[in-house]
């Protein structure tokens, strides 16, 4: 019994001594965070972006944060409509082209000249000459038609329709260009034929015996006068005139093609449209007399005269 009491006392002393020597930690934990965890972010996590993620782009993927106030935000456009950002009116690096479209080949304007009528298209002469069209020179024409030099055969009595070489030269070159007569042999043949028929450009209509409807420097008979006038002026020549037999109608149709360009162009038109087998083929372009004679007698239906040969050889 005494032993048990002594052991109990000794244990109490030992425990009391140890308590004084090794202090137990207090529940304050001064080095540990308090219950509000001041060293740890609070529940609003101030160190962490808030729920509006101000540092993250908004849903429209702008580079600036979306405005916080709904009053400053314009309504979103429809999902299927893309609105491009507005551009400044001051295009300093790439100015818009001016209204005269300096680099454009065909500016669209409302001030467009109307198209020419069929008549105008036929009578308007080209302003340039293709390089492959044979051009007659003044010296060549003077050599071919010596009677047409200077004032030619024109006098006060026959001035109506008479022409000299100077007038003829312009009209002949216009006709060669208009009807695409590119070969020298063909041009020579046309000049020789018309110079003979018109008396070296003296006559524009048939004077002897004065046949109605016959004329031009090629001295077409009326059936070809009608065809020629109809080709040049389809809106003015009536179909009924083709079978005309009265002098007045035939002479009126003839008068439509007596201008210099039309009159001197008559033989070229006939070659290109009525006798195409002689146009740009070996029959006339090679410049041989046999082909010219064949053309006069077979294609044109005129008689042969040695004076035709003189004009052709000149």
mmCIF file of C-alpha atoms in Angstrom, residues 35-188:
data_model
loop_
_atom_site.group_PDB
_atom_site.id
_atom_site.type_symbol
_atom_site.label_atom_id
_atom_site.label_comp_id
_atom_site.label_asym_id
_atom_site.label_seq_id
_atom_site.Cartn_x
_atom_site.Cartn_y
_atom_site.Cartn_z
ATOM 1 C CA UNK A 35 -8.905 31.628 -38.937
ATOM 2 C CA UNK A 36 -9.543 34.432 -41.506
ATOM 3 C CA UNK A 37 -6.336 33.377 -43.310
ATOM 4 C CA UNK A 38 -5.041 36.887 -43.853
ATOM 5 C CA UNK A 39 -2.065 35.587 -45.866
ATOM 6 C CA UNK A 40 -4.364 33.591 -48.079
ATOM 7 C CA UNK A 41 -6.702 35.331 -50.571
ATOM 8 C CA UNK A 42 -10.164 35.803 -49.247
ATOM 9 C CA UNK A 43 -13.171 34.224 -50.743
ATOM 10 C CA UNK A 44 -13.381 36.991 -53.384
ATOM 11 C CA UNK A 45 -9.839 35.980 -54.459
ATOM 12 C CA UNK A 46 -8.603 39.508 -55.054
ATOM 13 C CA UNK A 47 -5.334 38.204 -56.532
ATOM 14 C CA UNK A 48 -7.250 36.087 -59.012
ATOM 15 C CA UNK A 49 -9.284 37.664 -61.843
ATOM 16 C CA UNK A 50 -12.888 38.106 -60.957
ATOM 17 C CA UNK A 51 -15.713 36.386 -62.736
ATOM 18 C CA UNK A 52 -15.887 39.121 -65.400
ATOM 19 C CA UNK A 53 -12.261 38.287 -66.361
ATOM 20 C CA UNK A 54 -11.316 41.878 -67.056
ATOM 21 C CA UNK A 55 -7.950 40.824 -68.504
ATOM 22 C CA UNK A 56 -9.577 38.393 -70.963
ATOM 23 C CA UNK A 57 -11.133 39.688 -74.222
ATOM 24 C CA UNK A 58 -14.875 39.835 -74.339
ATOM 25 C CA UNK A 59 -17.004 37.622 -76.551
ATOM 26 C CA UNK A 60 -16.513 39.846 -79.603
ATOM 27 C CA UNK A 61 -12.783 39.151 -79.481
ATOM 28 C CA UNK A 62 -11.744 42.768 -79.258
ATOM 29 C CA UNK A 63 -8.325 43.609 -77.950
ATOM 30 C CA UNK A 64 -9.758 45.975 -75.373
ATOM 31 C CA UNK A 65 -11.921 44.842 -72.454
ATOM 32 C CA UNK A 66 -15.636 44.954 -73.058
ATOM 33 C CA UNK A 67 -17.275 48.011 -71.505
ATOM 34 C CA UNK A 68 -18.848 47.349 -68.169
ATOM 35 C CA UNK A 69 -21.909 49.485 -68.711
ATOM 36 C CA UNK A 70 -24.624 48.163 -71.008
ATOM 37 C CA UNK A 71 -25.546 51.762 -71.912
ATOM 38 C CA UNK A 72 -22.248 52.211 -73.790
ATOM 39 C CA UNK A 73 -22.522 49.011 -75.801
ATOM 40 C CA UNK A 74 -24.191 49.020 -79.194
ATOM 41 C CA UNK A 75 -26.494 46.122 -79.929
ATOM 42 C CA UNK A 76 -24.709 43.133 -81.405
ATOM 43 C CA UNK A 77 -25.299 42.575 -85.109
ATOM 44 C CA UNK A 78 -26.934 39.485 -86.482
ATOM 45 C CA UNK A 79 -24.744 36.406 -86.362
ATOM 46 C CA UNK A 80 -24.937 36.002 -90.131
ATOM 47 C CA UNK A 81 -24.002 39.583 -90.892
ATOM 48 C CA UNK A 82 -20.412 40.769 -90.837
ATOM 49 C CA UNK A 83 -19.868 44.473 -90.380
ATOM 50 C CA UNK A 84 -16.457 45.631 -91.467
ATOM 51 C CA UNK A 85 -14.823 48.330 -89.352
ATOM 52 C CA UNK A 86 -15.446 51.823 -90.700
ATOM 53 C CA UNK A 87 -12.547 53.268 -92.629
ATOM 54 C CA UNK A 88 -11.256 56.751 -92.303
ATOM 55 C CA UNK A 89 -12.008 59.150 -95.170
ATOM 56 C CA UNK A 90 -8.365 60.184 -95.250
ATOM 57 C CA UNK A 91 -6.716 57.375 -97.213
ATOM 58 C CA UNK A 92 -3.183 58.589 -96.735
ATOM 59 C CA UNK A 93 -1.527 55.374 -97.860
ATOM 60 C CA UNK A 94 -3.942 54.266 -100.570
ATOM 61 C CA UNK A 95 -6.159 57.032 -101.987
ATOM 62 C CA UNK A 96 -9.224 55.951 -103.892
ATOM 63 C CA UNK A 97 -9.036 56.552 -107.670
ATOM 64 C CA UNK A 98 -10.532 59.761 -108.932
ATOM 65 C CA UNK A 99 -13.687 59.883 -111.015
ATOM 66 C CA UNK A 100 -11.809 60.132 -114.297
ATOM 67 C CA UNK A 101 -10.394 56.613 -113.820
ATOM 68 C CA UNK A 102 -7.017 57.432 -115.254
ATOM 69 C CA UNK A 103 -5.962 53.786 -115.191
ATOM 70 C CA UNK A 104 -9.275 52.415 -116.397
ATOM 71 C CA UNK A 105 -9.637 51.584 -120.067
ATOM 72 C CA UNK A 106 -13.337 52.405 -120.283
ATOM 73 C CA UNK A 107 -14.917 54.721 -117.680
ATOM 74 C CA UNK A 108 -18.586 54.143 -117.180
ATOM 75 C CA UNK A 109 -20.338 57.386 -117.939
ATOM 76 C CA UNK A 110 -23.797 58.234 -119.090
ATOM 77 C CA UNK A 111 -22.433 60.660 -121.658
ATOM 78 C CA UNK A 112 -21.872 58.078 -124.383
ATOM 79 C CA UNK A 113 -22.090 59.025 -128.021
ATOM 80 C CA UNK A 114 -24.886 57.179 -129.797
ATOM 81 C CA UNK A 115 -24.025 54.544 -132.350
ATOM 82 C CA UNK A 116 -23.994 55.665 -135.936
ATOM 83 C CA UNK A 117 -26.737 54.556 -138.264
ATOM 84 C CA UNK A 118 -26.134 52.137 -141.115
ATOM 85 C CA UNK A 119 -25.936 55.042 -143.530
ATOM 86 C CA UNK A 120 -23.347 56.893 -141.474
ATOM 87 C CA UNK A 121 -21.297 53.733 -141.047
ATOM 88 C CA UNK A 122 -21.159 53.252 -144.794
ATOM 89 C CA UNK A 123 -20.304 56.829 -145.719
ATOM 90 C CA UNK A 124 -17.887 57.704 -142.911
ATOM 91 C CA UNK A 125 -14.369 57.235 -144.174
ATOM 92 C CA UNK A 126 -11.709 55.629 -141.950
ATOM 93 C CA UNK A 127 -9.071 57.934 -140.519
ATOM 94 C CA UNK A 128 -6.168 55.503 -140.712
ATOM 95 C CA UNK A 129 -4.915 53.256 -143.448
ATOM 96 C CA UNK A 130 -4.024 49.603 -142.806
ATOM 97 C CA UNK A 131 -0.401 48.909 -143.622
ATOM 98 C CA UNK A 132 -1.289 46.240 -146.182
ATOM 99 C CA UNK A 133 -3.530 48.481 -148.334
ATOM 100 C CA UNK A 134 -1.833 49.681 -151.479
ATOM 101 C CA UNK A 135 -1.548 53.471 -151.533
ATOM 102 C CA UNK A 136 -1.516 55.436 -154.781
ATOM 103 C CA UNK A 137 0.831 58.402 -154.992
ATOM 104 C CA UNK A 138 0.201 61.633 -156.886
ATOM 105 C CA UNK A 139 3.049 60.943 -159.315
ATOM 106 C CA UNK A 140 1.691 57.470 -160.067
ATOM 107 C CA UNK A 141 -1.790 58.808 -160.763
ATOM 108 C CA UNK A 142 -0.444 61.602 -162.977
ATOM 109 C CA UNK A 143 1.453 58.987 -164.973
ATOM 110 C CA UNK A 144 -1.596 56.724 -165.285
ATOM 111 C CA UNK A 145 -4.074 59.510 -166.130
ATOM 112 C CA UNK A 146 -2.039 62.391 -167.600
ATOM 113 C CA UNK A 147 -5.191 64.187 -168.811
ATOM 114 C CA UNK A 148 -6.242 64.575 -165.173
ATOM 115 C CA UNK A 149 -3.218 66.609 -164.101
ATOM 116 C CA UNK A 150 -3.717 70.202 -163.017
ATOM 117 C CA UNK A 151 -7.306 71.198 -163.634
ATOM 118 C CA UNK A 152 -7.780 68.090 -165.776
ATOM 119 C CA UNK A 153 -10.508 68.205 -168.392
ATOM 120 C CA UNK A 154 -12.804 70.275 -166.227
ATOM 121 C CA UNK A 155 -14.236 73.430 -167.781
ATOM 122 C CA UNK A 156 -17.088 75.738 -167.014
ATOM 123 C CA UNK A 157 -19.314 73.671 -169.280
ATOM 124 C CA UNK A 158 -18.708 70.293 -167.635
ATOM 125 C CA UNK A 159 -17.796 71.211 -164.086
ATOM 126 C CA UNK A 160 -20.677 69.157 -162.669
ATOM 127 C CA UNK A 161 -19.164 65.782 -161.874
ATOM 128 C CA UNK A 162 -15.780 66.469 -163.441
ATOM 129 C CA UNK A 163 -12.685 65.875 -161.303
ATOM 130 C CA UNK A 164 -8.921 66.230 -161.613
ATOM 131 C CA UNK A 165 -6.231 63.903 -160.322
ATOM 132 C CA UNK A 166 -5.916 65.768 -157.044
ATOM 133 C CA UNK A 167 -9.562 65.069 -156.219
ATOM 134 C CA UNK A 168 -9.364 61.564 -157.579
ATOM 135 C CA UNK A 169 -6.291 60.639 -155.533
ATOM 136 C CA UNK A 170 -8.033 61.108 -152.171
ATOM 137 C CA UNK A 171 -11.175 59.260 -153.253
ATOM 138 C CA UNK A 172 -9.265 56.359 -154.831
ATOM 139 C CA UNK A 173 -7.159 55.758 -151.705
ATOM 140 C CA UNK A 174 -10.273 55.956 -149.541
ATOM 141 C CA UNK A 175 -11.945 53.333 -151.722
ATOM 142 C CA UNK A 176 -8.952 50.976 -151.664
ATOM 143 C CA UNK A 177 -8.960 51.178 -147.889
ATOM 144 C CA UNK A 178 -12.730 50.828 -147.507
ATOM 145 C CA UNK A 179 -13.012 47.714 -149.655
ATOM 146 C CA UNK A 180 -9.710 46.126 -148.652
ATOM 147 C CA UNK A 181 -8.055 46.195 -152.055
ATOM 148 C CA UNK A 182 -4.510 45.412 -151.011
ATOM 149 C CA UNK A 183 -2.844 44.353 -154.263
ATOM 150 C CA UNK A 184 -1.210 46.785 -156.669
ATOM 151 C CA UNK A 185 -2.472 44.882 -159.712
ATOM 152 C CA UNK A 186 -6.076 45.273 -158.561
ATOM 153 C CA UNK A 187 -5.692 48.993 -157.885
ATOM 154 C CA UNK A 188 -4.130 49.563 -161.314
#
